[in-house]
PDB file of C-alpha atoms in Angstrom:
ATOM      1  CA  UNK B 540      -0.948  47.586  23.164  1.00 40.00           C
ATOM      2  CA  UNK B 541      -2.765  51.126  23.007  1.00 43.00           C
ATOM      3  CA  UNK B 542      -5.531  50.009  22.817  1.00 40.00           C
ATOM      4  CA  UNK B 543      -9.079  49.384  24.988  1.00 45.00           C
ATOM      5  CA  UNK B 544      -7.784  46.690  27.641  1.00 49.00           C
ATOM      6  CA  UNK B 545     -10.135  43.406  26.131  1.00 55.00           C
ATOM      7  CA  UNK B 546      -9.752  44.411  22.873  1.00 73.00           C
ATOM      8  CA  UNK B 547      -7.917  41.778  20.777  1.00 83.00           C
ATOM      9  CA  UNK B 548      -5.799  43.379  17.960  1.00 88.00           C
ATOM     10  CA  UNK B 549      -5.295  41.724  14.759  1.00 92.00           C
ATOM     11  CA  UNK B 550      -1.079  41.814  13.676  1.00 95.00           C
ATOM     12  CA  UNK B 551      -0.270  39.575  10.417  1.00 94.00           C
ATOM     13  CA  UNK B 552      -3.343  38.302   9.658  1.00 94.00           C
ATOM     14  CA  UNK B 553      -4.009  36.938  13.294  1.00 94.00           C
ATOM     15  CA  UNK B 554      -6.045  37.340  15.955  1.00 94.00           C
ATOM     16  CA  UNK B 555      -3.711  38.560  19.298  1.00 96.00           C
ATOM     17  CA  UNK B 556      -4.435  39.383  22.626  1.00 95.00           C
ATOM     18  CA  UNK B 557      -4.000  43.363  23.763  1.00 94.00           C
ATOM     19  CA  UNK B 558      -1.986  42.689  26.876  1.00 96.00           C
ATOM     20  CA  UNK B 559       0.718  40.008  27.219  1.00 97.00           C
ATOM     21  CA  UNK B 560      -1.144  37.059  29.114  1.00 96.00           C
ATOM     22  CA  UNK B 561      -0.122  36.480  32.045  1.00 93.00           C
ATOM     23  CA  UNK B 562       0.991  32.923  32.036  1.00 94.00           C
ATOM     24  CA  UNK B 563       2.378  31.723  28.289  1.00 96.00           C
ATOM     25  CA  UNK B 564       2.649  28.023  27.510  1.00 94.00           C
ATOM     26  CA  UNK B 565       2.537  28.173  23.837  1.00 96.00           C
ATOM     27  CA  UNK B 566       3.780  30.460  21.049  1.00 98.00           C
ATOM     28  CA  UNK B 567       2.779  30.396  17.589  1.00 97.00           C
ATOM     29  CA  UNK B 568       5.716  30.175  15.042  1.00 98.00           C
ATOM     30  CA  UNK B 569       6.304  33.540  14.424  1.00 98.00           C
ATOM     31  CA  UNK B 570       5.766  34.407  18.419  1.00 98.00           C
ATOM     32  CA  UNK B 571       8.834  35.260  20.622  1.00 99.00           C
ATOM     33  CA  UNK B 572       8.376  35.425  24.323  1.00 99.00           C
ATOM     34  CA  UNK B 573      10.360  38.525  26.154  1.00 99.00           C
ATOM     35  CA  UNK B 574      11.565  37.854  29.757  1.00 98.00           C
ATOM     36  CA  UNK B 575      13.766  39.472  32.210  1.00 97.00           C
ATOM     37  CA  UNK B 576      17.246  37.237  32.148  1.00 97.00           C
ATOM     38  CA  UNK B 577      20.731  37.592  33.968  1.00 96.00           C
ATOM     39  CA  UNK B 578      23.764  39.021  31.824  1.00 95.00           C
ATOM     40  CA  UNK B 579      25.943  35.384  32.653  1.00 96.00           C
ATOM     41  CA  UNK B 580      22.704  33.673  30.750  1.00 95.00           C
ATOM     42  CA  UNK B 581      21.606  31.488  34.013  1.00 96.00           C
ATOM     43  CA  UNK B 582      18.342  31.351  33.658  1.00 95.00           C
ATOM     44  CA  UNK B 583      17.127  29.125  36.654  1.00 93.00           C
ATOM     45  CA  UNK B 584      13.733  30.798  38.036  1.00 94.00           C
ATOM     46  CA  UNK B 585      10.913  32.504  36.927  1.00 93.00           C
ATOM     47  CA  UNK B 586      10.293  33.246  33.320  1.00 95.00           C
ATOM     48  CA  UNK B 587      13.686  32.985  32.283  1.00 96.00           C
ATOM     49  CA  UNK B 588      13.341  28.986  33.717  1.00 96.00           C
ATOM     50  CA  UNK B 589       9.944  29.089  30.993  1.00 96.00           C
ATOM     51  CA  UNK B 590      12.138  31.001  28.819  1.00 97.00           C
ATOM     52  CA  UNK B 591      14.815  28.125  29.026  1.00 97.00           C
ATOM     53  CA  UNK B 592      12.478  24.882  28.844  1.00 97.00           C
ATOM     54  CA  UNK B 593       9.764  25.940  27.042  1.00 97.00           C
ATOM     55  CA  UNK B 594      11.029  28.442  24.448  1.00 98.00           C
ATOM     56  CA  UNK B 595      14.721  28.022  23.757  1.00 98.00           C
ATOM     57  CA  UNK B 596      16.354  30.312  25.841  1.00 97.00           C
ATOM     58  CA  UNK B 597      20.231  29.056  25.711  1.00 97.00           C
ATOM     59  CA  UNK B 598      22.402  28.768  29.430  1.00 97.00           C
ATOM     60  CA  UNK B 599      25.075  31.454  29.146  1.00 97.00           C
ATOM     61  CA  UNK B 600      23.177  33.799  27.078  1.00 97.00           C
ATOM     62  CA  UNK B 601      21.922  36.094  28.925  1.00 96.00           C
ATOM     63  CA  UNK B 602      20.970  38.775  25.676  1.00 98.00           C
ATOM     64  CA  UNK B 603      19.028  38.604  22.755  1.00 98.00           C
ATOM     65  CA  UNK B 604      17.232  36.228  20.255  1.00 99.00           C
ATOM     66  CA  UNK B 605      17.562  32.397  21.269  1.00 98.00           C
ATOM     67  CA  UNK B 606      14.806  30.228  19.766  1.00 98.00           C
ATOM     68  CA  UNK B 607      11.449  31.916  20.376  1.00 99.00           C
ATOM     69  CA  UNK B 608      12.867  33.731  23.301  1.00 99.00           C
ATOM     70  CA  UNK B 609      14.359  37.671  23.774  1.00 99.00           C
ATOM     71  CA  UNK B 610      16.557  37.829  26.644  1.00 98.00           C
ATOM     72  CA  UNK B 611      16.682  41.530  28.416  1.00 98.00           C
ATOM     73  CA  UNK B 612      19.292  41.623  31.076  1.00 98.00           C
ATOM     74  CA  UNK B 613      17.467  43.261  34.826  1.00 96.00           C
ATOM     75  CA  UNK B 614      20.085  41.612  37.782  1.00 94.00           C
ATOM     76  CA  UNK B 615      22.981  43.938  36.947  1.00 95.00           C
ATOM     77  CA  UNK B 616      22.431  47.059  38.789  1.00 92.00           C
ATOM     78  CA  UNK B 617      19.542  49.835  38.850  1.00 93.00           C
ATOM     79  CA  UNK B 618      16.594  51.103  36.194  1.00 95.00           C
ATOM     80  CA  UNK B 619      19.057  53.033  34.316  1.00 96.00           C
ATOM     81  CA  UNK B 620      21.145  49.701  33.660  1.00 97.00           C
ATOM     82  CA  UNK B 621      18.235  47.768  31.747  1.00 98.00           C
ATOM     83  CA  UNK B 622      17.182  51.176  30.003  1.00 98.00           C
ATOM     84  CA  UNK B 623      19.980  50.450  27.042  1.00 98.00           C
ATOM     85  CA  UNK B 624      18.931  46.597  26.497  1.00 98.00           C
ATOM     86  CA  UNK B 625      15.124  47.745  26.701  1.00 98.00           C
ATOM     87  CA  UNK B 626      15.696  50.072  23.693  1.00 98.00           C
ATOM     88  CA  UNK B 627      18.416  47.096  21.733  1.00 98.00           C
ATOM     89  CA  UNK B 628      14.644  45.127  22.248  1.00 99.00           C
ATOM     90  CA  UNK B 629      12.549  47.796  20.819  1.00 99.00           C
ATOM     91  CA  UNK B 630      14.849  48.812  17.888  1.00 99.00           C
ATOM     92  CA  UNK B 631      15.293  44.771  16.959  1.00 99.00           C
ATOM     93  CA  UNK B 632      11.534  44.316  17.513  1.00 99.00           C
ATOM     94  CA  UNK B 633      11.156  47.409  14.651  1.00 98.00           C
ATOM     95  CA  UNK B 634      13.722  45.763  12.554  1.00 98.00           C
ATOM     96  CA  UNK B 635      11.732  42.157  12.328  1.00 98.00           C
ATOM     97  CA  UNK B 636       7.989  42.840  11.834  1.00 98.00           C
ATOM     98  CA  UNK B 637       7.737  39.021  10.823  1.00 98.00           C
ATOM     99  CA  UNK B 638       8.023  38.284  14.495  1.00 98.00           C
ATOM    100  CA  UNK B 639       5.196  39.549  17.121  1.00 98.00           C
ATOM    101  CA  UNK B 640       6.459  39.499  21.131  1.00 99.00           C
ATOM    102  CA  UNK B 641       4.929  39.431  23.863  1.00 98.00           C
ATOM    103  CA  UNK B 642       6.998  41.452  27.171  1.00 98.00           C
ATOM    104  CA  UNK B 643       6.378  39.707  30.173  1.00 98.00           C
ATOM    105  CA  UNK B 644       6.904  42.048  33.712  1.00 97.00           C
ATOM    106  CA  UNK B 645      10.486  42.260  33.305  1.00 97.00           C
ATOM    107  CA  UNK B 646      12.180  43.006  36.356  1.00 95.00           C
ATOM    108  CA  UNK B 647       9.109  42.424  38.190  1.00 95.00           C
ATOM    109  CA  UNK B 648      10.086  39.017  40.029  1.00 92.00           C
ATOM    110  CA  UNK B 649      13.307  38.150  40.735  1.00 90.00           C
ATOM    111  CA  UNK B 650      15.158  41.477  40.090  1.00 93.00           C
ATOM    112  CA  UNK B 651      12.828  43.034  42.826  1.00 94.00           C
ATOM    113  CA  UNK B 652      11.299  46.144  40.304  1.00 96.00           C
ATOM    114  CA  UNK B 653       8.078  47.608  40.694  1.00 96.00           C
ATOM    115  CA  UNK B 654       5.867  47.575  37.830  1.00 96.00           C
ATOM    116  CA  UNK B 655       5.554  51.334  38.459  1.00 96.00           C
ATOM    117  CA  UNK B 656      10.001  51.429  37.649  1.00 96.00           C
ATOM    118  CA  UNK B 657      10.043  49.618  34.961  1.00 98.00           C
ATOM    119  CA  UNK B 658       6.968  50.698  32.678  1.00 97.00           C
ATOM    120  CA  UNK B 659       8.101  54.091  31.446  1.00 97.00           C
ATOM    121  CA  UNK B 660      11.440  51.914  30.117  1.00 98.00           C
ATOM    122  CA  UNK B 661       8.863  50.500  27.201  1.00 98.00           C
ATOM    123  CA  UNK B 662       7.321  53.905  26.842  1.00 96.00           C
ATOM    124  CA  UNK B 663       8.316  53.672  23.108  1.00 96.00           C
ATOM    125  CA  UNK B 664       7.153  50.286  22.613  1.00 97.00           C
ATOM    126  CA  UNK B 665       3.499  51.154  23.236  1.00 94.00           C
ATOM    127  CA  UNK B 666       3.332  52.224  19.513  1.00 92.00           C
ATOM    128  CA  UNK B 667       4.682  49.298  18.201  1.00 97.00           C
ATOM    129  CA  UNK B 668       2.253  47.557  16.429  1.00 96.00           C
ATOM    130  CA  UNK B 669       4.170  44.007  17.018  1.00 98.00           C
ATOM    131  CA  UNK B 670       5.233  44.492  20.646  1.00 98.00           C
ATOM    132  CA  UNK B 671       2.711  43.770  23.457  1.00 97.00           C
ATOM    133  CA  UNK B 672       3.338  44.621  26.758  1.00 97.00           C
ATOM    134  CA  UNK B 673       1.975  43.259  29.730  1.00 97.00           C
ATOM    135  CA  UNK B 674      -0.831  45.222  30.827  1.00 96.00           C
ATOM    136  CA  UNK B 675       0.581  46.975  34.118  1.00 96.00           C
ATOM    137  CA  UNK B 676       3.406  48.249  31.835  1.00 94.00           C
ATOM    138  CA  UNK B 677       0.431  50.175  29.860  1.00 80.00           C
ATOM    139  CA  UNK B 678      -1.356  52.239  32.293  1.00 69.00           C
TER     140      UNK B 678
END
């Protein structure tokens, strides 16, 4: 997502936005929608909820691949907590460039984090090419 804020970037042949939208309904087949979860898996509110009905986020997993959703644990303590599941994300993201993901504001709702806390945590994803990241996580 380095790149001029409406430019669209093309990854796998397709045309893709250069910020994660700010409301998803749909995902293409080889999309995967990245929300802020809980580690016991509940995922009641927010975008874990869309996570849940919409993209096949699984109740009592609260880490990880499920369906066409990554869940990144944010209710279990401070910044520094997440920090370790943010880079598991960006190292499995490398690992599967068949896949393309769009971050939502993790830690932004529910979890209470300011935009401002939880940006430099996806510092490293900002260069890769299938991660997007919402756009307040860019600046």
């Amino acid at each position: 997502c380095v790149m001029k804020p409406k430019e669209p970037r093309i990854y796998a042949g397709i045309e893709r936005p250069a910020f994660t939208p700010d409301m998803i309904t749909e995902l293409r087949p080889d999309e995967v929608f990245v929300f802020g979860s809980n580690l016991e898996g509940m995922h009641g509110a927010g975008a874990a909820k869309a996570a849940f009905k919409n993209f096949g986020a699984v109740m009592g997993c609260g880490v990880g691949l499920r369906g066409q959703s990554y869940a990144i644990p944010t209710m279990q303590g401070g910044v520094e907590t997440i920090a370790p599941y943010v880079d598991g994300f960006i190292a499995f993201a490398k690992e599967h460039p068949e896949l393309f993901f769009y971050v939502t504001r993790i830690g932004c709702g529910i979890a209470g984090f300011k935009d401002r806390e939880m940006a430099p945590l996806f510092s490293a994803a900002r260069e890769v090419a299938n991660i997007c990241l919402p756009k307040s996580f860019s600046l």
